[in-house]
Short mmCIF file of C-alpha atoms and ligand atoms in Angstrom, two decimals:
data_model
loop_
_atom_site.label_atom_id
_atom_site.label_comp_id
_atom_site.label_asym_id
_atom_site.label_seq_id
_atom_site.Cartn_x
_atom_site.Cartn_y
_atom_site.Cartn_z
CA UNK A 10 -11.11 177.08 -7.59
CA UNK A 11 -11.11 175.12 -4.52
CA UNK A 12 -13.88 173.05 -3.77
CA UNK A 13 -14.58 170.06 -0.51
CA UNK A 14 -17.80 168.12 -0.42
CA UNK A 15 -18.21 166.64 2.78
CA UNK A 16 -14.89 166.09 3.78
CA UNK A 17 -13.76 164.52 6.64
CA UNK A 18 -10.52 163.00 7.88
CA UNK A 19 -9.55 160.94 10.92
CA UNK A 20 -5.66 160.43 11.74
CA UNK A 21 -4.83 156.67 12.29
CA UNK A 22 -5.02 157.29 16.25
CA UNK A 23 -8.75 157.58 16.11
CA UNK A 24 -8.83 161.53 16.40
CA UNK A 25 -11.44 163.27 13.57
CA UNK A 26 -9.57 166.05 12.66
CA UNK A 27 -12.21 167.81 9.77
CA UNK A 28 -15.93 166.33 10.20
CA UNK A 29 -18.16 166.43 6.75
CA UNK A 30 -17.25 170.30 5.63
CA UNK A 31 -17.97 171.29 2.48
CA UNK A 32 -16.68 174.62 0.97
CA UNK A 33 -16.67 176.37 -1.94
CA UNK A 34 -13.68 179.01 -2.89
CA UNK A 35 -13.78 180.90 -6.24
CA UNK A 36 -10.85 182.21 -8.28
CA UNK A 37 -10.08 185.42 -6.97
CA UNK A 38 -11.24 185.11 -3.21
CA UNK A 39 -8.84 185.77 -0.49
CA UNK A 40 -10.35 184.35 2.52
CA UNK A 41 -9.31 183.50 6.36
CA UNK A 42 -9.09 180.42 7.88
CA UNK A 43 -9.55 181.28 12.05
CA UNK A 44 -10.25 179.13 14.80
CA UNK A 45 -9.03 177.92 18.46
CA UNK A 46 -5.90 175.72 18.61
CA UNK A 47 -7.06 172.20 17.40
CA UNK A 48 -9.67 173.08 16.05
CA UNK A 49 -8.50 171.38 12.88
CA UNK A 50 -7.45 174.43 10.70
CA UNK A 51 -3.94 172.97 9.25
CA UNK A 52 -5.44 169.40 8.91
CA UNK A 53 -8.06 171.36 6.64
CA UNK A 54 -5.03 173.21 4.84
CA UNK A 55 -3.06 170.10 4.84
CA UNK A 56 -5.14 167.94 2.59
CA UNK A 57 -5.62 170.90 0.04
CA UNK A 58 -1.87 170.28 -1.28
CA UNK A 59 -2.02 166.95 -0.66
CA UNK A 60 0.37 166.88 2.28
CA UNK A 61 -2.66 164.88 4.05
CA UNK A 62 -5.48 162.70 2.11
CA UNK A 63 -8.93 163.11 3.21
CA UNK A 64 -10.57 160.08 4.35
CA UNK A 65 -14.00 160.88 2.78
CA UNK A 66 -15.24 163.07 0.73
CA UNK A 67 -14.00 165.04 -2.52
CA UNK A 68 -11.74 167.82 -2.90
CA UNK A 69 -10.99 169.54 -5.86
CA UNK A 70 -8.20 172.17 -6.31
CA UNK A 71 -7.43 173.88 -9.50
CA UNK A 72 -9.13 171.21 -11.51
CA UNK A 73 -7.25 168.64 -9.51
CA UNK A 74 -9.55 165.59 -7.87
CA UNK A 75 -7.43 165.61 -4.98
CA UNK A 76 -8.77 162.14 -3.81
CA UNK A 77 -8.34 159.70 -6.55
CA UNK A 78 -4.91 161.15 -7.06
CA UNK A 79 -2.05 159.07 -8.20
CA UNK A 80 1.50 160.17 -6.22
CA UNK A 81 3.15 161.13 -9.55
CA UNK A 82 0.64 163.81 -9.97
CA UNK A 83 1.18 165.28 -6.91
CA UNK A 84 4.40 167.41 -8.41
CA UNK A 85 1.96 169.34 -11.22
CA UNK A 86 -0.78 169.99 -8.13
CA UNK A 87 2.12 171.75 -6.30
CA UNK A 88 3.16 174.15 -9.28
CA UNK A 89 -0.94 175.52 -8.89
CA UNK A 90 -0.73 175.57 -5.20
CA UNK A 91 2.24 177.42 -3.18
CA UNK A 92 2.70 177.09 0.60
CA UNK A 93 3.78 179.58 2.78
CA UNK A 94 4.80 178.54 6.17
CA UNK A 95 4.49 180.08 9.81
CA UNK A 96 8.67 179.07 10.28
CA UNK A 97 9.42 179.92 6.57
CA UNK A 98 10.96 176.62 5.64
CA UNK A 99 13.91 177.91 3.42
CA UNK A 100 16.84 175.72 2.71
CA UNK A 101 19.83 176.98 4.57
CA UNK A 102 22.79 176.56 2.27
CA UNK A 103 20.91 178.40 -0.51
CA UNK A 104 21.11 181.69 -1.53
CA UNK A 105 17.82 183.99 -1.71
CA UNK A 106 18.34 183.22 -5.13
CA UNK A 107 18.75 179.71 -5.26
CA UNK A 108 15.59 179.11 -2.89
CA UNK A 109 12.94 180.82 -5.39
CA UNK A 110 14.82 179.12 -8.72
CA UNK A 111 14.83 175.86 -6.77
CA UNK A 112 10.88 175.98 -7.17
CA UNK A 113 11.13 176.24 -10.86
CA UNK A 114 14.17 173.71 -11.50
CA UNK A 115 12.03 170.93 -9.98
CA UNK A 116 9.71 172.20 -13.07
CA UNK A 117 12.17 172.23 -15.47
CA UNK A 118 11.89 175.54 -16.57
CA UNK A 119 14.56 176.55 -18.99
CA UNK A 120 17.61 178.41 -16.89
CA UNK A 121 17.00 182.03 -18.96
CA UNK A 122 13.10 181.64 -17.83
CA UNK A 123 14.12 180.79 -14.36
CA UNK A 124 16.85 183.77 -13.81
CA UNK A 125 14.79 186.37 -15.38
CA UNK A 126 11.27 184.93 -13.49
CA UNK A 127 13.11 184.89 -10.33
CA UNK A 128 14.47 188.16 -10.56
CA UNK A 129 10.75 189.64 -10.79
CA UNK A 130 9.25 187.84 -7.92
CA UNK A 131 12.44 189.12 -5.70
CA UNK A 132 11.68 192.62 -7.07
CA UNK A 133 8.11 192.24 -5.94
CA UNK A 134 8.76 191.29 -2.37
CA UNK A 135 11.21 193.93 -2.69
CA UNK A 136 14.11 192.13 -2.06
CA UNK A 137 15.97 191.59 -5.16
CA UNK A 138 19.21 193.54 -3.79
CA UNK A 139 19.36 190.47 -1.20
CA UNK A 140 19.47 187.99 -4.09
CA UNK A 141 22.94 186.81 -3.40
CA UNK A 142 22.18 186.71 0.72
CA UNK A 143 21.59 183.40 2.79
CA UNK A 144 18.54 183.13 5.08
CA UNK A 145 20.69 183.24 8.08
CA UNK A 146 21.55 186.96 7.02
CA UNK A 147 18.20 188.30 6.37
CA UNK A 148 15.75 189.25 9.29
CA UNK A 149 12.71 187.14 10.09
CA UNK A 150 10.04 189.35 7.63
CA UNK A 151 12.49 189.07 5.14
CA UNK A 152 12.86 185.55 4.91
CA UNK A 153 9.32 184.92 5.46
CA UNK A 154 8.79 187.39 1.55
CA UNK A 155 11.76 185.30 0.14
CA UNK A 156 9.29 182.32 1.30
CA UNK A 157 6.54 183.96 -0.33
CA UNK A 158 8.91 184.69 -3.26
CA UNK A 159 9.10 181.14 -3.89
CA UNK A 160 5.76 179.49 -3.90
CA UNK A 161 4.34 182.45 -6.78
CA UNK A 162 7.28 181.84 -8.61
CA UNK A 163 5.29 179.54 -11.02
CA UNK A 164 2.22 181.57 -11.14
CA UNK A 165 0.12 179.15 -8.42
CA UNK A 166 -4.05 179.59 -9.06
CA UNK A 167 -3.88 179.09 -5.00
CA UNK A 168 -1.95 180.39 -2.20
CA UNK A 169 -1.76 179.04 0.39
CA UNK A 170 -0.21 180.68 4.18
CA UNK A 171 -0.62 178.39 7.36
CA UNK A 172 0.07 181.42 9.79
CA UNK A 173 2.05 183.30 8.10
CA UNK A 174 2.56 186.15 10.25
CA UNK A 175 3.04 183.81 13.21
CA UNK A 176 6.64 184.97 13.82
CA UNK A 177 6.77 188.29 13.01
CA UNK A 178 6.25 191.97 14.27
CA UNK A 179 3.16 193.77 13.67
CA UNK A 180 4.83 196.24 11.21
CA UNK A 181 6.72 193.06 9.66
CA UNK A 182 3.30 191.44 9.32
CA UNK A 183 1.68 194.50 7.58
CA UNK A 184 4.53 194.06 4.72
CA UNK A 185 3.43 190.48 4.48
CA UNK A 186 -0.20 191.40 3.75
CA UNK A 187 0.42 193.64 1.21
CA UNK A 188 2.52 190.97 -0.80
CA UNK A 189 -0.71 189.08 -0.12
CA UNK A 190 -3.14 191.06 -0.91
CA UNK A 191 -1.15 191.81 -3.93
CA UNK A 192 -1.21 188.54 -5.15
CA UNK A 193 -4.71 187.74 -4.45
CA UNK A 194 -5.73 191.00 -7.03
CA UNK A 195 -3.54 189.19 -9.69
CA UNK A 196 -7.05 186.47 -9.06
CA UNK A 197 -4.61 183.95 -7.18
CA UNK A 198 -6.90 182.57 -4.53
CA UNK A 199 -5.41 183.43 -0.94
CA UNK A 200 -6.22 181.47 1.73
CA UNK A 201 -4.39 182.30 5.28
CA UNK A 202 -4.68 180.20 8.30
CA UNK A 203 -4.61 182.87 11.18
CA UNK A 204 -4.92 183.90 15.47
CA UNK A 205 -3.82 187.46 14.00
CA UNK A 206 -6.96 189.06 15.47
CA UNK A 207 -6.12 192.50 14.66
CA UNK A 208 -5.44 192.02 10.82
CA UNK A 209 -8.19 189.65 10.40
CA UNK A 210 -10.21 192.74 11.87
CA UNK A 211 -8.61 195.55 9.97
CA UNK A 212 -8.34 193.96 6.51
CA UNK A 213 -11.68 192.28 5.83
CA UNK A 214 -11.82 189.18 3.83
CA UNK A 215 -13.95 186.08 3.43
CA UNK A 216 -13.62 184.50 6.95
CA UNK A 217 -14.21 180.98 7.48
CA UNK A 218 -14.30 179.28 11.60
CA UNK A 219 -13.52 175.66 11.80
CA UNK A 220 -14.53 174.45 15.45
CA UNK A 221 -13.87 170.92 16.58
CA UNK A 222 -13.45 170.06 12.72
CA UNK A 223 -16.57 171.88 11.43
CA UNK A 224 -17.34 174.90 9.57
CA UNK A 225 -19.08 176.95 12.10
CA UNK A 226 -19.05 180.15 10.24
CA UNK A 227 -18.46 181.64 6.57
CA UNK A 228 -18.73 185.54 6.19
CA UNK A 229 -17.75 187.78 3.19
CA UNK A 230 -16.38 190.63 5.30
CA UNK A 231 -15.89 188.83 8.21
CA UNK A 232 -14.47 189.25 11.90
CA UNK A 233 -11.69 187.27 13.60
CA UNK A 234 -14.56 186.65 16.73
CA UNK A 235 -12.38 185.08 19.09
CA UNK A 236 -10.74 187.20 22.31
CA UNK A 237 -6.81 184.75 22.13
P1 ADP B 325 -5.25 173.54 14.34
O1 ADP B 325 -4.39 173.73 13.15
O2 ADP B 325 -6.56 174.24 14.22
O3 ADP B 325 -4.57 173.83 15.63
P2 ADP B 325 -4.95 170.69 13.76
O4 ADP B 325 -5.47 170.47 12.40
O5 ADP B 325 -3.49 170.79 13.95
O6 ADP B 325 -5.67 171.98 14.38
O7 ADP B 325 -5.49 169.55 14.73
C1 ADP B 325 -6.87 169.14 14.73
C2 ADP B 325 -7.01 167.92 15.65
O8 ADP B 325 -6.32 166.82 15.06
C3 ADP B 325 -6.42 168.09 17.05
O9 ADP B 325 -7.22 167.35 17.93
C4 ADP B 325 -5.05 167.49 16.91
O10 ADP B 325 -4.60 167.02 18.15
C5 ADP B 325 -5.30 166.35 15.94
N1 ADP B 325 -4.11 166.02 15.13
C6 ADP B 325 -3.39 166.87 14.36
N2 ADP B 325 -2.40 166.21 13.73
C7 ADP B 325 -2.50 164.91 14.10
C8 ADP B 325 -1.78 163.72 13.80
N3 ADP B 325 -0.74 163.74 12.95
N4 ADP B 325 -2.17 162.58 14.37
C9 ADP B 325 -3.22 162.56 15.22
N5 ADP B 325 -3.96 163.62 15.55
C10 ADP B 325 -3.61 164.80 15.00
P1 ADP B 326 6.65 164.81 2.69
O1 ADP B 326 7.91 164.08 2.34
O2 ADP B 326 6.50 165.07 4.16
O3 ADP B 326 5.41 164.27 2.05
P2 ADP B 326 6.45 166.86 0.70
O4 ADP B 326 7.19 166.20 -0.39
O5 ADP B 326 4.98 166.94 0.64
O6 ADP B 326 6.88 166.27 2.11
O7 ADP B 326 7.02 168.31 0.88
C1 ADP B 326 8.38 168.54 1.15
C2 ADP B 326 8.51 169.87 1.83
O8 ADP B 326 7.99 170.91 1.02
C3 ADP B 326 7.75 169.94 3.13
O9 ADP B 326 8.42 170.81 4.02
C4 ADP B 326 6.44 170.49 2.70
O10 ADP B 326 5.76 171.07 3.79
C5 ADP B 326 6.88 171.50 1.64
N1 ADP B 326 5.88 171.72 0.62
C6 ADP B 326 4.94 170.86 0.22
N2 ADP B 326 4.20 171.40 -0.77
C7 ADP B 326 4.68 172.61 -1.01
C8 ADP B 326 4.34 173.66 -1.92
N3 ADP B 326 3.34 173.57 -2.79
N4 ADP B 326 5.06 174.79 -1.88
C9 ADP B 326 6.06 174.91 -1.03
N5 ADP B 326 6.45 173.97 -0.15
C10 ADP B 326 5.76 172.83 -0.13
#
């Protein structure tokens, strides 16, 4: 579960990024995060794996209290929360392989859980013929499901995609939902920072609009409800 209570947090500069939202996400949900540029959308994902601290307020994440966290606990909050990224983020000089089992030797998992577990996540984003391949030899939607690949590979409660689909083709993009939505009906929480107006459209979810740092809207079946 993911949970803010009037959160709010201004960057050193002065700027209030996220003013007083409070939001409540249940196990299972797979909601949208829209809203114009600046609007404060990956301040708001930021602080929900820690990456920023909120300057008021409480945030909770899979039984996590985000705000009186100490630094060394930060490592077990990121094995219950992956990240997907709009620019994929995989380390170069690592095979397909190697990227997903890096996530689980930070763990410690024990080698034989790690090559077998890593296997099955490749398999699911249907790339475990690429295992032995380096990101600079797979195509864009591939690299972005090796990406996706590596933060299930310990069985996260939340997922979380700041544009996901950013870089990619429409048909490239559709592949990416479906890994999604796939997820998300395993009752991983999916939350997806988006301007993807037409899948936001087509494949209803919760939909949430920050403007100027607030929650403006919250809809089960929502629409994307901007025109960029
Ligand atoms: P979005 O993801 O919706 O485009 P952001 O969360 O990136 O919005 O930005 C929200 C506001 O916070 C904007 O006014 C932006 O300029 C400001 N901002 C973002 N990051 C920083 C930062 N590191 N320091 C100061 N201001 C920032
Ligand atoms: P920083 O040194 O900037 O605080 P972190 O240690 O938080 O960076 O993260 C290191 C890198 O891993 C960054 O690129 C960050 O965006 C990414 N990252 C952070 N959390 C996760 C996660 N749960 N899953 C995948 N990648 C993550």
């Amino acid at each position: 579960m993911i949970r803010m209570t009037n959160v709010s947090k201004e960057y050193p500069n002065g700027v209030t990024a996220i003013k007083d939202l409070s939001v409540t996400i249940d196990a299972g949900e797979f909601a949208y995060i829209v809203g114009p540029s600046g609007a404060g959308k990956s301040t708001f994902i930021k602080m929900l794996y820690h990456q920023l601290k909120a300057t008021s307020g409480e945030i909770e994440v899979a039984g996590f209290d985000l705000v009186n966290m100490k630094d060394r606990e930060v490592p077990y909050l990121r094995r219950k929360v992956g990240v997907v990224f709009q620019d994929f983020k995989l380390l170069p000089r690592l095979t397909v392989f190697e990227n997903v089992a890096y996530a689980m030797e930070v763990i410690e998992a024990e080698p034989e859980v790690i090559q077998k577990r890593v296997l099955e996540v490749l398999e699911l984003v249907g790339l475990k013929a690429k295992n032995d391949r380096f990101p600079n030899e797979l195509s864009g939607g591939e690299q972005q499901r090796v990406a996706v690949a590596r933060a299930i590979v310990n069985y996260p409660e939340v997922l979380i995609a700041d544009e996901p689909t950013g870089n990619l083709d429409p048909e490239t993009s559709e592949g990416i939902m479906d890994i999604l939505e796939a997820i998300n009906n395993k009752e991983t929480i999916v939350l997806m920072a988006t301007h993807n107006r037409q899948m936001v459209n087509e494949r209803t979810h919760r939909v949430l609009a920050i403007e100027d740092g607030r929650l403006v809207r919250d809809e089960k079946e929502g629409e994307y409800g901007y025109e960029d």
